[in-house]
Short mmCIF file of C-alpha atoms in Angstrom, two decimals:
data_model
loop_
_atom_site.label_atom_id
_atom_site.label_comp_id
_atom_site.label_asym_id
_atom_site.label_seq_id
_atom_site.Cartn_x
_atom_site.Cartn_y
_atom_site.Cartn_z
CA UNK A 740 18.94 -13.62 77.35
CA UNK A 741 22.43 -15.09 77.78
CA UNK A 742 25.56 -13.81 76.03
CA UNK A 743 25.44 -16.46 73.31
CA UNK A 744 21.92 -15.37 72.37
CA UNK A 745 22.88 -11.69 72.47
CA UNK A 746 25.77 -12.09 70.05
CA UNK A 747 23.81 -14.46 67.81
CA UNK A 748 20.98 -11.93 67.53
CA UNK A 749 23.54 -9.36 66.41
CA UNK A 750 24.71 -11.83 63.75
CA UNK A 751 21.10 -12.36 62.67
CA UNK A 752 20.57 -8.61 62.36
CA UNK A 753 23.64 -8.39 60.13
CA UNK A 754 22.14 -11.04 57.86
CA UNK A 755 18.58 -9.70 57.68
CA UNK A 756 19.64 -6.61 55.76
CA UNK A 757 20.76 -8.74 52.81
CA UNK A 758 17.36 -10.20 51.93
CA UNK A 759 16.99 -10.50 48.17
CA UNK A 760 20.71 -9.93 47.50
CA UNK A 761 22.14 -13.38 48.15
CA UNK A 762 19.95 -15.67 46.03
CA UNK A 763 20.47 -18.57 45.47
CA UNK A 764 22.69 -18.50 48.54
CA UNK A 765 21.39 -18.17 52.11
CA UNK A 766 21.41 -15.07 54.29
CA UNK A 767 24.22 -15.44 56.80
CA UNK A 768 25.64 -13.15 59.46
CA UNK A 769 28.65 -13.51 61.72
CA UNK A 770 30.13 -11.85 64.83
CA UNK A 771 33.55 -12.51 66.40
CA UNK A 772 34.06 -11.85 70.10
CA UNK A 773 37.41 -11.85 71.93
CA UNK A 774 37.64 -11.24 75.68
CA UNK A 775 34.15 -9.73 75.77
CA UNK A 776 34.73 -7.34 72.86
CA UNK A 777 33.30 -7.55 69.35
CA UNK A 778 36.33 -7.58 67.05
CA UNK A 779 34.71 -8.63 63.78
CA UNK A 780 31.33 -8.58 62.07
CA UNK A 781 30.23 -9.70 58.64
CA UNK A 782 27.41 -10.74 56.35
CA UNK A 783 27.26 -12.56 53.04
CA UNK A 784 26.31 -9.87 50.52
CA UNK A 785 25.94 -11.60 47.15
CA UNK A 786 26.86 -14.83 45.32
CA UNK A 787 30.53 -15.11 44.47
CA UNK A 788 31.59 -12.72 47.21
CA UNK A 789 33.11 -13.76 50.56
CA UNK A 790 30.84 -15.43 53.09
CA UNK A 791 29.92 -13.79 56.38
CA UNK A 792 32.63 -15.60 58.34
CA UNK A 793 35.35 -14.41 55.96
CA UNK A 794 34.29 -10.76 56.26
CA UNK A 795 34.29 -11.09 60.06
CA UNK A 796 37.69 -12.82 60.12
CA UNK A 797 39.24 -10.15 57.90
CA UNK A 798 37.91 -7.43 60.20
CA UNK A 799 39.18 -9.23 63.30
CA UNK A 800 42.64 -9.91 61.90
CA UNK A 801 45.03 -11.19 64.58
CA UNK A 802 42.33 -10.71 67.21
CA UNK A 803 40.56 -13.78 65.81
CA UNK A 804 43.09 -16.01 67.58
CA UNK A 805 41.50 -17.54 70.66
CA UNK A 806 38.17 -15.82 69.92
CA UNK A 807 34.60 -17.09 69.62
CA UNK A 808 32.80 -16.77 66.29
CA UNK A 809 29.02 -16.66 66.06
CA UNK A 810 27.51 -17.65 62.73
CA UNK A 811 23.84 -18.01 61.79
CA UNK A 812 24.40 -21.05 59.54
CA UNK A 813 26.84 -23.95 59.75
CA UNK A 814 30.13 -22.89 58.10
CA UNK A 815 30.46 -24.37 54.63
CA UNK A 816 32.84 -27.25 53.99
CA UNK A 817 32.98 -27.33 50.20
CA UNK A 818 34.72 -25.48 47.40
CA UNK A 819 32.07 -23.53 45.48
CA UNK A 820 32.28 -19.95 44.25
CA UNK A 821 34.41 -19.37 47.38
CA UNK A 822 36.58 -21.57 49.60
CA UNK A 823 35.41 -23.52 52.66
CA UNK A 824 34.66 -21.24 55.62
CA UNK A 825 35.25 -24.06 58.12
CA UNK A 826 38.88 -24.32 57.01
CA UNK A 827 39.33 -20.54 57.21
CA UNK A 828 38.01 -20.57 60.78
CA UNK A 829 40.50 -23.28 61.74
CA UNK A 830 43.37 -21.39 60.10
CA UNK A 831 42.47 -18.18 61.96
CA UNK A 832 42.90 -19.83 65.35
CA UNK A 833 39.30 -19.51 66.52
CA UNK A 834 38.75 -21.54 69.71
CA UNK A 835 34.92 -21.72 69.82
CA UNK A 836 32.19 -21.67 67.15
CA UNK A 837 28.55 -20.97 68.03
CA UNK A 838 26.06 -21.94 65.30
CA UNK A 839 22.38 -21.06 65.00
CA UNK A 840 21.26 -23.60 62.38
CA UNK A 841 22.80 -26.52 60.55
CA UNK A 842 23.07 -26.62 56.76
CA UNK A 843 19.68 -27.87 55.45
CA UNK A 844 21.29 -29.79 52.60
CA UNK A 845 21.33 -33.44 53.80
CA UNK A 846 24.29 -34.16 51.53
CA UNK A 847 26.60 -31.73 53.36
CA UNK A 848 24.97 -31.10 56.76
CA UNK A 849 27.42 -31.69 59.59
CA UNK A 850 30.57 -31.64 57.48
CA UNK A 851 31.51 -28.12 58.49
CA UNK A 852 31.05 -28.98 62.16
CA UNK A 853 33.19 -32.11 61.73
CA UNK A 854 36.07 -30.09 60.26
CA UNK A 855 35.91 -27.74 63.24
CA UNK A 856 35.70 -30.50 65.85
CA UNK A 857 38.48 -32.51 64.22
CA UNK A 858 40.66 -29.41 64.64
CA UNK A 859 39.88 -29.32 68.36
CA UNK A 860 37.49 -26.36 68.19
CA UNK A 861 34.53 -26.33 70.58
CA UNK A 862 31.21 -26.16 68.71
CA UNK A 863 27.88 -25.07 70.20
CA UNK A 864 24.75 -25.55 68.09
CA UNK A 865 21.12 -24.44 68.15
CA UNK A 866 21.41 -20.88 69.50
CA UNK A 867 18.49 -18.85 68.03
CA UNK A 868 17.93 -21.75 65.62
CA UNK A 869 14.25 -21.06 64.88
CA UNK A 870 14.97 -17.46 63.92
CA UNK A 871 17.75 -18.50 61.57
CA UNK A 872 15.61 -21.19 59.92
CA UNK A 873 12.75 -18.71 59.44
CA UNK A 874 15.07 -16.12 57.91
CA UNK A 875 16.28 -18.66 55.35
CA UNK A 876 12.94 -20.26 54.46
CA UNK A 877 13.62 -19.65 50.77
CA UNK A 878 17.10 -21.17 50.79
CA UNK A 879 16.05 -24.10 52.97
CA UNK A 880 13.27 -25.03 50.53
CA UNK A 881 15.36 -24.48 47.43
CA UNK A 882 18.44 -26.41 48.53
CA UNK A 883 16.37 -29.50 49.38
CA UNK A 884 13.76 -29.43 46.59
CA UNK A 885 15.77 -27.77 43.79
CA UNK A 886 12.69 -25.67 43.07
CA UNK A 887 11.90 -22.06 43.96
CA UNK A 888 9.98 -21.20 47.13
CA UNK A 889 6.57 -20.08 45.83
CA UNK A 890 4.74 -17.15 47.41
CA UNK A 891 1.22 -16.31 46.25
CA UNK A 892 0.53 -12.60 46.59
CA UNK A 893 -2.84 -10.97 46.09
CA UNK A 894 -4.70 -7.81 47.04
CA UNK A 895 -8.44 -8.06 47.64
CA UNK A 896 -11.42 -6.26 49.06
CA UNK A 897 -12.95 -7.55 52.28
CA UNK A 898 -15.31 -9.68 50.20
CA UNK A 899 -12.39 -11.31 48.38
CA UNK A 900 -12.60 -9.49 45.05
CA UNK A 901 -9.55 -8.63 42.98
CA UNK A 902 -11.51 -6.44 40.54
CA UNK A 903 -15.03 -5.28 39.76
CA UNK A 904 -17.28 -7.22 37.40
CA UNK A 905 -16.01 -4.88 34.65
CA UNK A 906 -12.37 -5.80 35.43
CA UNK A 907 -11.49 -2.49 37.11
CA UNK A 908 -8.80 -3.03 39.74
CA UNK A 909 -6.78 0.19 40.17
CA UNK A 910 -6.35 0.55 43.03
CA UNK A 911 -7.65 -1.89 45.60
CA UNK A 912 -5.07 -1.18 48.28
CA UNK A 913 -3.28 1.91 49.52
CA UNK A 914 0.01 3.37 48.36
CA UNK A 915 1.65 2.04 51.53
CA UNK A 916 0.58 -1.52 50.75
CA UNK A 917 1.72 -1.22 47.14
CA UNK A 918 5.13 -0.01 48.31
CA UNK A 919 5.36 -3.10 50.52
CA UNK A 920 4.66 -5.24 47.44
CA UNK A 921 7.60 -3.62 45.66
CA UNK A 922 9.81 -4.53 48.61
CA UNK A 923 8.73 -8.17 48.21
CA UNK A 924 9.44 -7.97 44.48
CA UNK A 925 12.92 -6.68 45.26
CA UNK A 926 13.48 -9.69 47.52
CA UNK A 927 12.22 -12.23 44.93
CA UNK A 928 14.30 -13.94 42.26
CA UNK A 929 11.36 -14.16 39.84
CA UNK A 930 7.80 -12.86 39.51
CA UNK A 931 5.00 -14.66 37.65
CA UNK A 932 1.71 -13.68 36.03
CA UNK A 933 -0.62 -15.35 33.56
CA UNK A 934 -0.90 -14.09 30.00
CA UNK A 935 -4.39 -12.77 30.80
CA UNK A 936 -2.85 -10.24 33.18
CA UNK A 937 -0.38 -9.18 30.48
CA UNK A 938 -3.16 -8.74 27.92
CA UNK A 939 -5.52 -6.80 30.20
CA UNK A 940 -3.10 -4.79 32.37
CA UNK A 941 0.18 -4.66 30.41
CA UNK A 942 2.21 -4.65 33.66
CA UNK A 943 5.93 -3.92 33.91
CA UNK A 944 6.46 -6.31 36.86
CA UNK A 945 9.38 -4.24 38.08
CA UNK A 946 10.51 -2.90 41.44
CA UNK A 947 9.80 0.79 41.93
CA UNK A 948 12.14 1.35 44.84
CA UNK A 949 15.39 3.36 44.98
CA UNK A 950 18.11 0.89 43.95
CA UNK A 951 15.51 -1.87 43.85
CA UNK A 952 16.37 -5.09 42.03
CA UNK A 953 14.00 -6.25 39.29
CA UNK A 954 13.14 -9.96 39.36
CA UNK A 955 13.07 -12.20 36.30
CA UNK A 956 9.60 -11.84 34.76
CA UNK A 957 7.79 -15.12 34.10
CA UNK A 958 4.62 -15.34 32.01
CA UNK A 959 2.45 -18.47 31.86
CA UNK A 960 1.13 -18.49 28.29
CA UNK A 961 -0.01 -21.91 27.07
CA UNK A 962 -0.79 -20.76 23.51
CA UNK A 963 1.62 -17.81 23.07
CA UNK A 964 -1.10 -15.17 23.11
CA UNK A 965 1.20 -12.49 24.51
CA UNK A 966 1.09 -9.26 22.44
CA UNK A 967 4.43 -8.43 20.86
CA UNK A 968 4.08 -4.85 22.10
CA UNK A 969 3.66 -5.93 25.74
CA UNK A 970 5.91 -3.94 28.05
CA UNK A 971 7.47 -7.08 29.52
CA UNK A 972 8.83 -7.74 26.01
CA UNK A 973 9.78 -4.20 25.03
CA UNK A 974 10.93 -2.19 28.05
CA UNK A 975 14.21 -4.03 28.67
CA UNK A 976 13.97 -3.55 32.44
CA UNK A 977 14.44 -7.23 33.32
CA UNK A 978 14.69 -10.64 31.62
CA UNK A 979 11.34 -12.09 30.52
CA UNK A 980 10.71 -15.83 30.31
CA UNK A 981 7.60 -17.19 28.60
CA UNK A 982 6.39 -20.69 29.47
CA UNK A 983 4.10 -22.30 26.93
CA UNK A 984 2.63 -25.67 25.97
CA UNK A 985 4.12 -28.23 23.62
CA UNK A 986 1.97 -27.24 20.63
CA UNK A 987 3.49 -23.80 20.24
CA UNK A 988 3.36 -21.36 17.34
CA UNK A 989 6.94 -21.55 16.09
CA UNK A 990 6.71 -18.28 14.14
CA UNK A 991 5.45 -16.41 17.19
CA UNK A 992 8.06 -18.12 19.34
CA UNK A 993 10.84 -16.95 17.06
CA UNK A 994 9.47 -13.40 17.07
CA UNK A 995 9.44 -13.37 20.86
CA UNK A 996 12.96 -14.79 21.11
CA UNK A 997 14.20 -12.24 18.57
CA UNK A 998 13.03 -9.57 21.02
CA UNK A 999 15.34 -10.99 23.68
CA UNK A 1000 12.89 -13.04 25.74
CA UNK A 1001 13.26 -16.75 26.44
CA UNK A 1002 10.53 -19.25 25.55
CA UNK A 1003 10.27 -22.62 27.30
CA UNK A 1004 7.85 -25.29 26.06
CA UNK A 1005 6.59 -27.81 28.63
CA UNK A 1006 4.80 -31.10 28.05
CA UNK A 1007 1.09 -30.98 27.24
CA UNK A 1008 -1.18 -28.37 25.70
CA UNK A 1009 -1.17 -26.28 28.87
CA UNK A 1010 1.89 -25.16 30.80
CA UNK A 1011 3.10 -27.88 33.15
CA UNK A 1012 3.76 -25.91 36.33
CA UNK A 1013 5.91 -28.61 37.92
CA UNK A 1014 8.20 -28.68 34.89
CA UNK A 1015 8.29 -24.90 34.94
CA UNK A 1016 9.43 -24.89 38.59
CA UNK A 1017 12.10 -27.47 37.78
CA UNK A 1018 13.41 -25.24 34.99
CA UNK A 1019 13.45 -22.17 37.23
CA UNK A 1020 15.31 -24.17 39.87
CA UNK A 1021 17.93 -25.35 37.39
CA UNK A 1022 18.57 -21.69 36.57
CA UNK A 1023 19.15 -20.96 40.29
CA UNK A 1024 15.98 -18.91 40.73
CA UNK A 1025 15.30 -19.79 44.35
CA UNK A 1026 12.09 -17.80 44.93
CA UNK A 1027 9.01 -17.11 42.84
CA UNK A 1028 6.41 -14.43 43.59
CA UNK A 1029 3.09 -15.31 41.94
CA UNK A 1030 0.95 -12.26 41.20
CA UNK A 1031 -1.54 -14.12 39.05
CA UNK A 1032 -5.26 -13.91 38.68
CA UNK A 1033 -7.69 -16.33 40.25
CA UNK A 1034 -7.13 -19.17 37.79
CA UNK A 1035 -3.33 -19.06 38.02
CA UNK A 1036 -3.51 -18.93 41.82
CA UNK A 1037 -5.95 -21.85 41.87
CA UNK A 1038 -3.61 -23.92 39.71
CA UNK A 1039 -0.74 -23.48 42.15
CA UNK A 1040 -2.92 -24.26 45.17
CA UNK A 1041 -4.75 -27.25 43.69
CA UNK A 1042 -1.48 -28.82 42.53
CA UNK A 1043 0.19 -28.29 45.91
CA UNK A 1044 2.87 -26.01 44.51
CA UNK A 1045 2.46 -22.97 46.77
CA UNK A 1046 4.45 -22.48 49.96
CA UNK A 1047 3.36 -19.12 51.32
CA UNK A 1048 0.43 -16.71 51.00
CA UNK A 1049 0.68 -12.93 51.32
CA UNK A 1050 -2.76 -11.35 51.14
CA UNK A 1051 -3.49 -7.63 51.38
CA UNK A 1052 -7.03 -6.81 52.50
CA UNK A 1053 -8.47 -3.37 51.76
CA UNK A 1054 -11.43 -2.04 53.79
CA UNK A 1055 -13.68 -2.02 50.74
CA UNK A 1056 -16.65 -4.02 49.47
CA UNK A 1057 -17.22 -4.58 45.75
CA UNK A 1058 -19.91 -7.26 45.61
CA UNK A 1059 -21.20 -8.90 42.46
CA UNK A 1060 -21.12 -12.59 41.70
CA UNK A 1061 -19.32 -11.88 38.42
CA UNK A 1062 -16.49 -9.97 40.10
CA UNK A 1063 -13.36 -12.18 40.16
CA UNK A 1064 -11.83 -13.50 43.37
CA UNK A 1065 -8.17 -14.21 44.03
CA UNK A 1066 -8.81 -17.98 44.01
CA UNK A 1067 -11.01 -19.29 41.20
CA UNK A 1068 -11.32 -22.81 39.76
CA UNK A 1069 -13.74 -25.42 41.09
CA UNK A 1070 -12.59 -25.08 44.67
CA UNK A 1071 -13.01 -27.52 47.55
CA UNK A 1072 -16.08 -29.77 47.60
CA UNK A 1073 -16.36 -29.85 51.40
CA UNK A 1074 -14.92 -27.85 54.28
CA UNK A 1075 -12.90 -30.90 55.25
CA UNK A 1076 -11.21 -30.63 51.85
CA UNK A 1077 -10.36 -26.94 52.27
CA UNK A 1078 -6.67 -26.02 52.34
CA UNK A 1079 -5.72 -25.32 55.95
CA UNK A 1080 -3.05 -22.64 56.30
CA UNK A 1081 -0.82 -22.22 59.35
CA UNK A 1082 1.34 -19.66 61.16
CA UNK A 1083 -1.00 -16.79 60.32
CA UNK A 1084 0.28 -13.30 61.09
CA UNK A 1085 -1.56 -10.01 60.60
CA UNK A 1086 0.04 -6.60 60.12
CA UNK A 1087 -1.62 -3.25 59.47
CA UNK A 1088 -0.14 -1.25 56.60
CA UNK A 1089 -1.83 2.11 56.27
CA UNK A 1090 -5.58 1.42 56.09
CA UNK A 1091 -5.03 -2.15 54.86
CA UNK A 1092 -4.26 -5.48 56.51
CA UNK A 1093 -1.43 -7.75 55.40
CA UNK A 1094 -2.05 -11.43 56.12
CA UNK A 1095 0.82 -13.90 55.86
CA UNK A 1096 0.32 -17.65 56.20
CA UNK A 1097 1.88 -20.92 55.08
CA UNK A 1098 0.50 -23.77 53.02
CA UNK A 1099 0.73 -27.35 54.33
CA UNK A 1100 4.28 -28.71 54.39
CA UNK A 1101 3.13 -31.68 52.34
CA UNK A 1102 2.88 -29.32 49.39
CA UNK A 1103 5.70 -29.51 46.88
#
């Protein structure tokens, strides 16, 4: 490992601790080195607050002059909630900038680098690039597609069941696995279930972690069947958004909205998932955790709307052809038509296995 990689990995570590805090912005870390000494470090903590480079520059002070700054993402060049970082780097007298990954937005990629180079600053690109891109998979998808990055999450027995044939599902996995799920919820901008889950389980869809952040709760409910006493409508723990079809019950809709929830009607009798994702994207919800039943999951997969799968496998067998699986619907006709996932990783959490894989990149 050379010195550039060493300092960039430190910058990446600074950024990794902010997962879930920065949405819809990326995770970014920065390190400033002068004469072999680290004189400044920083990370972007939340939208509207200074970017990683600014925190590092403030820490470095006068020692930034003639120094090298390491940053995990190309310094921004535009005026948004904060000023352009590229201009701040120039003003601080930095002599060299080392970048892990370029800005994924094709409309602005390269502009930050151009500002730096036009000022006579040496720029090195591509150090630990793959790690930076992986860390910002949510932002990279969102900034290009203007839709949230969709993760399907499910917990099943070894024979793929999410409940018994009598709909009993508490609990399939261990406490350790369920705690890991709450960590993922904390890192997600929104969480989605179908109305069937609300009716049968009355979930809170919150994050049960110390200082955990609750995501926006999204319910797919084509015919507004949600009970008015459902906890997602009454507990006030997080915003709740109901997506329904075009032929909605206006009286029920008004009752739901009077309780503080939002109701969005999409085209058609059933919820149009693509329109729903567009709406979530317009509201800057960059990631969506789908904790639906088999039919909801199948809708996302069959329409090519899922990006990532997180599957917890418990060492249990339920059996029964009537017991539901995490992916229902008609399914593939042939093995050639099966959805091929990639980049599979397996992690043991307590007695359970956590499988993570990615859907084809051709998916939306």
